[in-house]
Tab-separated table of C-alpha atoms in Angstrom:
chain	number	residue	atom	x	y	z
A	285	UNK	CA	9.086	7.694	-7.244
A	286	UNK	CA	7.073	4.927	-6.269
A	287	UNK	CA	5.547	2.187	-8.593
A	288	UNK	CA	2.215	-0.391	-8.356
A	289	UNK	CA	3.482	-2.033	-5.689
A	290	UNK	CA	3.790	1.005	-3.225
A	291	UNK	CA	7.733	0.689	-3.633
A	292	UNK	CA	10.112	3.122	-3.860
A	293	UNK	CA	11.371	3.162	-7.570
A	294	UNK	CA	14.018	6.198	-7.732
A	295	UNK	CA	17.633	4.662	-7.632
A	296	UNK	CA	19.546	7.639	-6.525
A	297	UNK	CA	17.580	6.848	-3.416
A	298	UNK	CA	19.516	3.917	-3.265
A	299	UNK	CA	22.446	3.361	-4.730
A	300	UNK	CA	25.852	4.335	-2.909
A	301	UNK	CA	26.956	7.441	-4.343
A	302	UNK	CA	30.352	5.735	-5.429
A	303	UNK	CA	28.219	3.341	-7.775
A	304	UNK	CA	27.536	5.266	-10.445
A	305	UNK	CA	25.434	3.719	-13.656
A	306	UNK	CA	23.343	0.924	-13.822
A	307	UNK	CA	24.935	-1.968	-12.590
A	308	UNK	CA	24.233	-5.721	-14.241
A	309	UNK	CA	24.172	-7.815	-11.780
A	310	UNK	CA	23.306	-12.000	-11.976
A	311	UNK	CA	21.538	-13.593	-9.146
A	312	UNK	CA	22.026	-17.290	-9.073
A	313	UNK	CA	19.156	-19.286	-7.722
A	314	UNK	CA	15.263	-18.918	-8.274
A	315	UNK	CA	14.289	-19.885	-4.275
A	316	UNK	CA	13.074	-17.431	-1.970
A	317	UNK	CA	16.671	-16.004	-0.924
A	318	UNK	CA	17.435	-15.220	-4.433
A	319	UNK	CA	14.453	-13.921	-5.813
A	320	UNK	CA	13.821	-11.561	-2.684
A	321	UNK	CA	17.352	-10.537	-3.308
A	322	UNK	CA	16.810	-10.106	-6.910
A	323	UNK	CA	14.236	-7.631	-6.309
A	324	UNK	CA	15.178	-5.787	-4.050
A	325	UNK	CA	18.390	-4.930	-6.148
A	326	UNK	CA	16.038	-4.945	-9.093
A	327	UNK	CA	13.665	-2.030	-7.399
A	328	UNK	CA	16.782	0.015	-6.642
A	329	UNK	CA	17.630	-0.061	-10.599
A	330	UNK	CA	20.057	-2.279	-10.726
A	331	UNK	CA	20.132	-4.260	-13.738
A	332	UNK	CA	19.400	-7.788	-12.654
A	333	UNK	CA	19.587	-11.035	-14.419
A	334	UNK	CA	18.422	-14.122	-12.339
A	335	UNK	CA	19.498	-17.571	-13.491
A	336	UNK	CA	17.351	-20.614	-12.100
A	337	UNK	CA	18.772	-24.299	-13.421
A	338	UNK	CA	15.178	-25.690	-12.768
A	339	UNK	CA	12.250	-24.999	-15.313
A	340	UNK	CA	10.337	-23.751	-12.691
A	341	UNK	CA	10.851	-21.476	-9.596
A	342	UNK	CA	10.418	-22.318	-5.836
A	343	UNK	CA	11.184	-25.837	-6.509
A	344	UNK	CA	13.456	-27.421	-3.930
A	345	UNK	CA	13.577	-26.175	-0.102
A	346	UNK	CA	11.155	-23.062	-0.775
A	347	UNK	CA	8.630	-24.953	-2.917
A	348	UNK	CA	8.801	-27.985	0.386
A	349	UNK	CA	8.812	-26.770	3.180
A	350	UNK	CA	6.249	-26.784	6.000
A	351	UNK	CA	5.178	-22.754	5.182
A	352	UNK	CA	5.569	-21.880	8.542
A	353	UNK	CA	6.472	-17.823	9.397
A	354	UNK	CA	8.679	-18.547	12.483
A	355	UNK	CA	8.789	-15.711	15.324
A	356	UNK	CA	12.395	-15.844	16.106
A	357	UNK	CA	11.440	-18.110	19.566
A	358	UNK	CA	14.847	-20.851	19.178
A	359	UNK	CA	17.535	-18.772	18.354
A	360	UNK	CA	20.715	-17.558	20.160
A	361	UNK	CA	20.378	-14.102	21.021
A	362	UNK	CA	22.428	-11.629	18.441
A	363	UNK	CA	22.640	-14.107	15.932
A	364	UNK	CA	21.462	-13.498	12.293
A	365	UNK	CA	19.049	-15.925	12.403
A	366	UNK	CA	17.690	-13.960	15.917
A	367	UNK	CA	17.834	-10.689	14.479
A	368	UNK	CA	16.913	-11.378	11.031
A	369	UNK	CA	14.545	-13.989	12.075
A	370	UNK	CA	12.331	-11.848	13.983
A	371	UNK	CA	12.041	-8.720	11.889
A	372	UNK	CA	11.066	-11.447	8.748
A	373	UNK	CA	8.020	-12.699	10.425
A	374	UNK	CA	6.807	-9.260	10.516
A	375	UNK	CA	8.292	-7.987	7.161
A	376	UNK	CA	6.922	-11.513	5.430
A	377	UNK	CA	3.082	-11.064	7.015
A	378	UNK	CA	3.476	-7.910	6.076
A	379	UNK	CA	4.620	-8.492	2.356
A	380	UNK	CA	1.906	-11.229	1.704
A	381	UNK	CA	-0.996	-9.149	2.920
A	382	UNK	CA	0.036	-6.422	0.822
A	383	UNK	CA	0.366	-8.245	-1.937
A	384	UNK	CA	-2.757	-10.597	-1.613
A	385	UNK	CA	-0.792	-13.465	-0.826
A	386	UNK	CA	-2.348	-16.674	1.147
A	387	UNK	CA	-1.589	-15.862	4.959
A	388	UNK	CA	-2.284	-16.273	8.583
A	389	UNK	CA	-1.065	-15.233	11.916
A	390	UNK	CA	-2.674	-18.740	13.705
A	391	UNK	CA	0.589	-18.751	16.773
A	392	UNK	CA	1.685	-22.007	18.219
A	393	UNK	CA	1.772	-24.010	21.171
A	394	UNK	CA	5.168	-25.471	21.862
A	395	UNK	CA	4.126	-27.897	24.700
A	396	UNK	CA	6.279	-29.800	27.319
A	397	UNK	CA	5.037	-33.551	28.098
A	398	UNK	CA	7.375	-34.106	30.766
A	399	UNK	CA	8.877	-32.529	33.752
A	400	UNK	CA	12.565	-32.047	31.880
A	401	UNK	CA	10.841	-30.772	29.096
A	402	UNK	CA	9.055	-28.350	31.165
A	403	UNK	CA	12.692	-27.206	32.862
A	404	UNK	CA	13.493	-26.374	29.302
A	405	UNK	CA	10.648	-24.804	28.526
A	406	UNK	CA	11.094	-22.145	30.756
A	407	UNK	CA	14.784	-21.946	29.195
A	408	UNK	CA	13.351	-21.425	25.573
A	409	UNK	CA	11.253	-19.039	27.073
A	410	UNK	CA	13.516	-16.533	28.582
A	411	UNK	CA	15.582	-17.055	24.500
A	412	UNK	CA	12.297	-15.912	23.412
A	413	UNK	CA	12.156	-12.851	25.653
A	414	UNK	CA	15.395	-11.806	24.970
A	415	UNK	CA	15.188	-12.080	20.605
A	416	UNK	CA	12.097	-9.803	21.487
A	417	UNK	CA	9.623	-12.321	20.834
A	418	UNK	CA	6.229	-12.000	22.653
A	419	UNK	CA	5.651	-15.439	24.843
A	420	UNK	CA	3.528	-16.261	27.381
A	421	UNK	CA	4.046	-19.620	29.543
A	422	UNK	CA	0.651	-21.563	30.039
A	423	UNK	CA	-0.519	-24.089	32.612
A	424	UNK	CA	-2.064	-27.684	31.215
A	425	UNK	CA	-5.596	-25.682	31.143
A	426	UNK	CA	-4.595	-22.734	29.986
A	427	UNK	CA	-2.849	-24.498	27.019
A	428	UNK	CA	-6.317	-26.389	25.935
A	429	UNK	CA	-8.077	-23.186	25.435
A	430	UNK	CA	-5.924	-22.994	22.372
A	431	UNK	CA	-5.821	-26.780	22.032
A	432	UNK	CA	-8.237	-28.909	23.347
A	433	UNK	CA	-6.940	-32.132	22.045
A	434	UNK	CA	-3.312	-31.866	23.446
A	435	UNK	CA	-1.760	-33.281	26.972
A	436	UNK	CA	0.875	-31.041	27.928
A	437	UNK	CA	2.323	-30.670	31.599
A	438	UNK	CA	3.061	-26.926	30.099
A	439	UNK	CA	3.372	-24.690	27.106
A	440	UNK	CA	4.291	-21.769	25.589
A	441	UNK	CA	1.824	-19.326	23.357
A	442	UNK	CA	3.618	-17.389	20.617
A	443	UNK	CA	1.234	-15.421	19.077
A	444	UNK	CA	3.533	-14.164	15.747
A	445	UNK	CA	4.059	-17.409	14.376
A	446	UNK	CA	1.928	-17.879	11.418
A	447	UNK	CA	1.840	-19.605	7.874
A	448	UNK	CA	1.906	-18.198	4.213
A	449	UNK	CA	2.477	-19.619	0.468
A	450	UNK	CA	6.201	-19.372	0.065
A	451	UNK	CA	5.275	-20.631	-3.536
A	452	UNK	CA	3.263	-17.327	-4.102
A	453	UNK	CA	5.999	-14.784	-2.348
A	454	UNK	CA	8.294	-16.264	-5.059
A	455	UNK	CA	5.817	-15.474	-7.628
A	456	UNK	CA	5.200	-12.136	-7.029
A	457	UNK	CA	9.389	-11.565	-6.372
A	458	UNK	CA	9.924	-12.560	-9.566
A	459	UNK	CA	6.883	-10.493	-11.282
A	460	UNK	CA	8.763	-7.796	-9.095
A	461	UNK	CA	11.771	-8.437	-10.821
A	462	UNK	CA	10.485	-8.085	-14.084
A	463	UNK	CA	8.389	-4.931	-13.534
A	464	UNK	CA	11.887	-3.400	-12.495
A	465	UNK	CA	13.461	-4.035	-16.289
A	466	UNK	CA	15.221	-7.220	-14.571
A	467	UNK	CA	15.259	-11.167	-16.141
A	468	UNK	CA	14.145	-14.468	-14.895
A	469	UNK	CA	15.848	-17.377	-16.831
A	470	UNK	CA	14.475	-20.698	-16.440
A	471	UNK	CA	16.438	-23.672	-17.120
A	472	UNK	CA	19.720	-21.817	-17.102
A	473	UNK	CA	22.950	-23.435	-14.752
A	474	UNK	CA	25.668	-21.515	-13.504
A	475	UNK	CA	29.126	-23.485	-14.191
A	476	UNK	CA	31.789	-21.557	-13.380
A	477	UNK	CA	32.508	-17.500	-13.105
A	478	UNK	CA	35.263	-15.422	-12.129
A	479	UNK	CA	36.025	-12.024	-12.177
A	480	UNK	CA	38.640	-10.469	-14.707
A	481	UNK	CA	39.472	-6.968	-14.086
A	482	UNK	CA	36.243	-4.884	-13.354
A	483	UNK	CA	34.012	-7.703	-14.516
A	484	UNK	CA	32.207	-10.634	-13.606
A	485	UNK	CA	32.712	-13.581	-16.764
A	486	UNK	CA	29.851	-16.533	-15.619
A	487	UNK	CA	29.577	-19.546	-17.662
A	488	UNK	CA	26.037	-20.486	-18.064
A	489	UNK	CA	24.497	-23.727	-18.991
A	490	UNK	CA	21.154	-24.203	-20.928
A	491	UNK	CA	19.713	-27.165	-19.316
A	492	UNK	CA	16.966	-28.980	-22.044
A	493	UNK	CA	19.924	-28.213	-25.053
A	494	UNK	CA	23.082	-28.143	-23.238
A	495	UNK	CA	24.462	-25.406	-24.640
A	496	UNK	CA	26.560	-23.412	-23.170
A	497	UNK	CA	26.834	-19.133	-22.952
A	498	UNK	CA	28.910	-16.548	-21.338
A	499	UNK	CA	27.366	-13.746	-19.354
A	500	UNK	CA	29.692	-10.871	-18.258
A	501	UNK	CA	27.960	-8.592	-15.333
A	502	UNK	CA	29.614	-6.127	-12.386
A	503	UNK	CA	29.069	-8.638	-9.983
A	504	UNK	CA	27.035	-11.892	-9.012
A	505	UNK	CA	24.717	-13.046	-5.838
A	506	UNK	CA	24.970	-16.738	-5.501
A	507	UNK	CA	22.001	-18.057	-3.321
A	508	UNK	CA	22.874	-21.820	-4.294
A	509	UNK	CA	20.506	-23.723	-1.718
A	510	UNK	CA	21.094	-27.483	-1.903
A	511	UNK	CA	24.463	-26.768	-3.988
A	512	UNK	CA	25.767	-23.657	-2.207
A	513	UNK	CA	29.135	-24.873	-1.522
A	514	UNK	CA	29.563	-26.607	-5.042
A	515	UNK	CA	28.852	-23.295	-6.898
A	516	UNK	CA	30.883	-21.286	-4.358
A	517	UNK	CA	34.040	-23.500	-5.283
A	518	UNK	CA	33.259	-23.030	-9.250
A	519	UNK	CA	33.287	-19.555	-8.258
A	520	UNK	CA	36.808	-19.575	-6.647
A	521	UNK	CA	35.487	-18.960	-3.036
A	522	UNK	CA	36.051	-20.992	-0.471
A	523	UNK	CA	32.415	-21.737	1.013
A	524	UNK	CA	34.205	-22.604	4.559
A	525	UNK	CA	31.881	-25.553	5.526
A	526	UNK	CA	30.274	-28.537	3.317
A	527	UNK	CA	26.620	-28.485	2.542
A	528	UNK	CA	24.862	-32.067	3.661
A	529	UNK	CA	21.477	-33.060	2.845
A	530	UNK	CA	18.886	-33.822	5.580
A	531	UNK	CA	15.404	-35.215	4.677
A	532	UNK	CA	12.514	-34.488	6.231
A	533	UNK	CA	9.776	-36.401	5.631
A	534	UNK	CA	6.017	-35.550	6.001
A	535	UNK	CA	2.513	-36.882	6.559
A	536	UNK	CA	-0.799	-35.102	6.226
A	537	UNK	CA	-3.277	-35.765	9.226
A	538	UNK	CA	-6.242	-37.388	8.007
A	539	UNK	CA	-9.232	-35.581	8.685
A	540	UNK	CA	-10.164	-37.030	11.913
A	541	UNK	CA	-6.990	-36.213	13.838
A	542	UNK	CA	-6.649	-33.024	11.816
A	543	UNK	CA	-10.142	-31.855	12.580
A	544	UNK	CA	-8.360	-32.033	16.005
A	545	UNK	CA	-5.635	-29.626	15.198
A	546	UNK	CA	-6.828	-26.125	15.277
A	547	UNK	CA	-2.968	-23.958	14.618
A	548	UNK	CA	0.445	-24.865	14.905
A	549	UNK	CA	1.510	-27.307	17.464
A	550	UNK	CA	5.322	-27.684	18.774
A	551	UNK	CA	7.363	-30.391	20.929
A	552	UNK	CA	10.567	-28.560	22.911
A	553	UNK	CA	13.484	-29.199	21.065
A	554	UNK	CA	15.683	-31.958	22.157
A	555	UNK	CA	18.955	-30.207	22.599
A	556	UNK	CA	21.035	-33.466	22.001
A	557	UNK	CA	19.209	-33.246	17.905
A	558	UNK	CA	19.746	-30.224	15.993
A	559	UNK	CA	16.582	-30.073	14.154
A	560	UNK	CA	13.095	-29.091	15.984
A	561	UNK	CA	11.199	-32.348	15.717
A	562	UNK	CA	7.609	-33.489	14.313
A	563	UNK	CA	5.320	-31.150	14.851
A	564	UNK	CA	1.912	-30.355	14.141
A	565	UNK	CA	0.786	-27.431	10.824
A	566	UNK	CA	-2.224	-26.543	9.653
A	567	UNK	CA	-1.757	-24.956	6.329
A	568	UNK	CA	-2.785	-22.017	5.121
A	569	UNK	CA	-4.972	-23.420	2.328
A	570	UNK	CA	-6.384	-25.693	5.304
A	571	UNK	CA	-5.305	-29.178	6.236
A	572	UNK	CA	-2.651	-30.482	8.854
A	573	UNK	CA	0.495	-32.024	8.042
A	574	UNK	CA	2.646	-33.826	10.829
A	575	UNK	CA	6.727	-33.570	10.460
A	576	UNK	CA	9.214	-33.293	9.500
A	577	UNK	CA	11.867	-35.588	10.793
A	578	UNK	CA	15.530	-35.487	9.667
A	579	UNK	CA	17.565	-38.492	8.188
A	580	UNK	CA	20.301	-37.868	6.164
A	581	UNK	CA	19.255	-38.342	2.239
A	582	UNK	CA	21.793	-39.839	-0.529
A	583	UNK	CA	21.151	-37.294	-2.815
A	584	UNK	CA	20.877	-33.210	-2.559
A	585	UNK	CA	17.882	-33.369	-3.825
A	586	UNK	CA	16.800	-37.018	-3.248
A	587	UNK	CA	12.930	-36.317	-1.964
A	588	UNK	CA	12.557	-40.080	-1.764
A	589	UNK	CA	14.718	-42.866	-0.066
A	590	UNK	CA	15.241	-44.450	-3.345
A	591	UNK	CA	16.719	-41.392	-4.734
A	592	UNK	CA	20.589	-42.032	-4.859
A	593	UNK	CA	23.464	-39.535	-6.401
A	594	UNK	CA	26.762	-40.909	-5.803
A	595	UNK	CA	28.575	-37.774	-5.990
A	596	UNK	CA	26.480	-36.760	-3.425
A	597	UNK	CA	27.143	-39.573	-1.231
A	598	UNK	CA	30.772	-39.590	-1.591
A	599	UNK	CA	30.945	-35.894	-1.069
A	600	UNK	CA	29.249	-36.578	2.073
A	601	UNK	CA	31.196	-39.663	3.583
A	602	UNK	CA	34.637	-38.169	2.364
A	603	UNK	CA	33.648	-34.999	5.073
A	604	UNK	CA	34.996	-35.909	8.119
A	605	UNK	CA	32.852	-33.709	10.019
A	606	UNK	CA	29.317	-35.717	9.266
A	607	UNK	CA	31.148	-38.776	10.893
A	608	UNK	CA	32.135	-36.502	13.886
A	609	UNK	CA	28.404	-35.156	13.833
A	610	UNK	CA	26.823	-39.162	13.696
A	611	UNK	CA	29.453	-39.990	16.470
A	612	UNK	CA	27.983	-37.525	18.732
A	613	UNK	CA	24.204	-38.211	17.726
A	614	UNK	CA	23.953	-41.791	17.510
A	615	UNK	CA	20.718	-42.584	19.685
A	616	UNK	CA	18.711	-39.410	18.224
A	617	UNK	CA	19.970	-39.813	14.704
A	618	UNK	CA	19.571	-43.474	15.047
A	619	UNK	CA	16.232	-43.076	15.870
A	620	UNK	CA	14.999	-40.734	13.252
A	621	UNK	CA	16.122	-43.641	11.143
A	622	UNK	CA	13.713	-46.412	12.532
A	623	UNK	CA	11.005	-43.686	12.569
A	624	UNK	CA	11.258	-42.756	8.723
A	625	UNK	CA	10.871	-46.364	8.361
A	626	UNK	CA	7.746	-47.130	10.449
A	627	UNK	CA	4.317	-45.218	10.142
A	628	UNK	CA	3.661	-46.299	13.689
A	629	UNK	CA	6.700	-44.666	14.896
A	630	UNK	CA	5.669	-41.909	13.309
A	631	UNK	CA	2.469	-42.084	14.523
A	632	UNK	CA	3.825	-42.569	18.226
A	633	UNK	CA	5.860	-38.991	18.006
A	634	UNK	CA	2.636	-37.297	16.788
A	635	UNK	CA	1.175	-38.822	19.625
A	636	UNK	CA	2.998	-37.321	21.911
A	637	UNK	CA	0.936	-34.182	20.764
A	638	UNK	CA	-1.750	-35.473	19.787
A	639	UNK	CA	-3.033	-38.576	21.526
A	640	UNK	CA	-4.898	-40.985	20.003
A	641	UNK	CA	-3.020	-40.214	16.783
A	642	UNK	CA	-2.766	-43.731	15.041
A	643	UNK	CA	-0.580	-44.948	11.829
A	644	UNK	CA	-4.435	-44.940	9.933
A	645	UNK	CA	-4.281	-41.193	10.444
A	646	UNK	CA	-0.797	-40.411	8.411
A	647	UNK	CA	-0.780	-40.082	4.686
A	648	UNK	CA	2.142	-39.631	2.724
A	649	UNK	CA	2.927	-36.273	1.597
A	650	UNK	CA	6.072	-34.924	-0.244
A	651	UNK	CA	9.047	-34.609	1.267
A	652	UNK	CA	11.869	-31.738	1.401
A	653	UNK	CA	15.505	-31.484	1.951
A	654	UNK	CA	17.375	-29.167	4.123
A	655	UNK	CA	20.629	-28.149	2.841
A	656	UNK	CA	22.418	-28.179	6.141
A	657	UNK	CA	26.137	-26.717	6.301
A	658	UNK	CA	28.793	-28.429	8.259
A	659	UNK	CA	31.917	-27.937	9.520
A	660	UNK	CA	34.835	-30.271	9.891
A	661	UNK	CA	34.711	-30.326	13.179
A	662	UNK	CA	31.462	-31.808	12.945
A	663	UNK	CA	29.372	-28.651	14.475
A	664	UNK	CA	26.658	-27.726	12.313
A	665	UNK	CA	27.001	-23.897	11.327
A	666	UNK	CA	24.127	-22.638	13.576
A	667	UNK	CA	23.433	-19.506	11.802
A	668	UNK	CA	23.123	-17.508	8.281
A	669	UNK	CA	26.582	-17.850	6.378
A	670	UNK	CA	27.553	-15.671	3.712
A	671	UNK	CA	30.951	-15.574	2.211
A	672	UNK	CA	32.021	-12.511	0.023
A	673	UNK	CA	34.917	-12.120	-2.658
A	674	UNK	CA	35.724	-8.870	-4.806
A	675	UNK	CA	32.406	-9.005	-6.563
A	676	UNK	CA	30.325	-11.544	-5.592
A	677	UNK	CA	28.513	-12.346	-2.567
A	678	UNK	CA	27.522	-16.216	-1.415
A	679	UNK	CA	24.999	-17.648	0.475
A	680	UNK	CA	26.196	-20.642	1.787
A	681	UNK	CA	23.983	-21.630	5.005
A	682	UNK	CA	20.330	-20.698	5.200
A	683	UNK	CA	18.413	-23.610	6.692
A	684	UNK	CA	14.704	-22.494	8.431
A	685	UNK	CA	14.197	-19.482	9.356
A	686	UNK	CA	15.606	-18.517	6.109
A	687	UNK	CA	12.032	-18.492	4.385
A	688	UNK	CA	10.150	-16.264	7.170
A	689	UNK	CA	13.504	-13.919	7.333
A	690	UNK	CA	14.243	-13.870	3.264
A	691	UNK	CA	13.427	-10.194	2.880
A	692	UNK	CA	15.666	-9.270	5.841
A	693	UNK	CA	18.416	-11.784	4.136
A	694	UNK	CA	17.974	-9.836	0.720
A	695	UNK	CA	18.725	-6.422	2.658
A	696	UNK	CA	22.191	-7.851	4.490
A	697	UNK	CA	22.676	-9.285	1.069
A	698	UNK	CA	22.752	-6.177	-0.523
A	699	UNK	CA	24.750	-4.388	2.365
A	700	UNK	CA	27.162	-7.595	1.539
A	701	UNK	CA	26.811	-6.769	-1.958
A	702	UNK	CA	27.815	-2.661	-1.833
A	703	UNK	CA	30.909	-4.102	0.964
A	704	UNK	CA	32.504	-5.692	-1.624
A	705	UNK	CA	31.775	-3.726	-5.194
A	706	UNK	CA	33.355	-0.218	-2.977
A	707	UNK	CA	36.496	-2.662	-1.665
A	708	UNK	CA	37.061	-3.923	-5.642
């Protein structure tokens, strides 16, 4: 049986056989992770209640981020983030088009501006090759067909990369969700929950009146973002890593430079950072924004360098592996530092890609917050983490490309999901 959306509505089509009934399920978070989650669970007939603490959805690293549908180009080969990766930025072009959704396949140029760079170009090129990802490697003049304005000593041309409204997936998820019998609470915080016998007890804040409720469900999906390890702890799981909070801040290209800009423009990734770098987007509802870079922020959700939460900052410094992680990044992370500081830093990196690019040409624009899991040792968890416990499934780590590959996510969630509810 299929409904409106073309989707297959008939849960014995879906459901392991050893499930039977509906099953009431809550779905913590109202970001892209959780609501694709929520409805795919939803469709299948589960009964699905999804609790969001903000009053709206898409608000924090969905709702601020750069839009971009990655292809699956910088990722080790077998990871989740490769496999998933790369089947979401056809699964997510494919979802917004059918769905009416703001989209475009524009590809990008990531473009080497020096001879090292250009050594490990050809390294991210053969990663490419082997996720599946279609490349092609481009001379200086073959580059400028796609860019005029750039100076490059070589490039690669990915043509699946593209840009949609994450803001508008999460909108029609959630409409999803609702069409399939399911809930969307707004303004609703998950405490605490643990399971007693067969059942799932949550405690469940009401933000604006601070009450508090219990809801009792089969099991619960925790997609926690910017608080993933907090609510996996209040959950009795042990998340495994701590959750710090990078900032990256943005600038939109002013129309002169950006007139200059025609899709998405890339540096090579310095493999002594672990972030991408500033990089050129033009949006999918037009305009070009330049960033982000990556400074660690005082607060989880501190979009400004004002913002300060002290438990935030103390759960940071009292982690011993972000001081092993600054110890081995001092001249990169030192230097994100300065730049978030000075426009004509800034302006300088842009450069790079686009010369001529001035501190005149940058406007602010808002800034997000990548909720980046750590481990003691100081490594950065490099891929997709999940943690599962009889009845409930957690998503701890899911830094870019969790956006582009949030419908694959949702479908190893609910693999994740049917794991643990047979094992309980």
């Amino acid at each position: 049986m299929l409904d409106a959306a073309g989707q297959d509505r008939d849960p014995a089509r879906h459901r392991p056989p050893d499930r039977g009934g509906i099953v009431r399920i809550i779905v913590v978070g109202g970001g892209i992770i959780g609501l694709a989650t929520a409805a795919r669970l939803a469709r299948r007939g589960d009964d699905v209640t999804v609790l969001e603490k903000e009053p709206e959805l898409a608000l924090h690293q969905t709702g601020r981020n750069s839009g971009v549908i990655h292809s699956g180009l910088y990722y080790a080969p077998g990871s989740l983030k490769a496999r998933l990766g790369t089947a979401g930025a056809a699964s997510m072009t494919q979802f917004a088009t059918e769905h009416g959704i703001a989209v475009a396949t524009t590809g990008k140029l990531v473009v080497a501006t020096s001879a090292d760079e250009r050594d490990r170009l050809r390294t991210l090129a053969e990663r490419g090759a082997t996720n599946g990802v279609p490349v092609r490697e481009l001379d200086p003049v073959e580059a400028r067909e796609y860019e005029p304005d750039i100076t490059c000593v070589g490039a690669l041309r990915v043509e699946t990369t593209g840009v949609v409204d994450y803001r508008g997936v999460c909108a029609v998820l959630a409409r999803q969700v609702r069409a399939a019998g399911g809930t969307v609470l707004l303004g609703r915080a998950l405490r605490t929950a643990c399971v007693i016998g067969t059942q799932v007890h949550a405690e469940v804040d009401v933000v604006d009146t601070r009450e508090r409720h219990e809801l009792v469900a089969d099991a619960i999906v925790v997609c926690g973002g910017l608080h993933a390890d907090r609510l996996a702890l209040a959950c009795g799981v042990d998340p495994g890593a701590r959750i710090v909070p990078f900032r990256g801040e943005y600038f939109d290209l002013a129309p002169r430079a950006a007139d200059r800009v025609r899709g998405l423009v890339y540096p090579v990734p310095d493999p002594r950072f672990p972030f991408l770098g500033v990089h050129l987007t033009r949006g999918v509802h037009g305009g070009v924004h330049a960033g982000p870079n990556a400074v660690l922020a005082l607060a989880r959700e501190g979009y400004r360098r004002r913002d300060v939460a002290w438990r935030d900052v103390v759960d940071a410094a009292s982690w011993p592996g972000l001081w092993r992680l600054a110890g081995r990044n001092l001249a990169p992370g030192a230097a994100e530092v300065v730049r978030s500081v000075s426009r004509t830093l800034f302006a300088a990196s842009v450069a790079r890609l686009l010369p001529g690019t001035t501190a005149d040409d940058l406007h602010p624009a808002p800034a997000g917050v990548r909720a980046q899991a750590l481990h003691r040792d100081g490594s950065l968890v490099d891929d997709f983490l999940l943690r599962t416990a009889p009845r409930q499934v957690h998503v701890i780590n899911a830094p870019s490309p969790a956006a582009t590959a949030s419908l694959e996510i949702a479908r190893h969630v609910e693999a994740e999901l049917d794991r643990t509810m047979a094992a309980a």
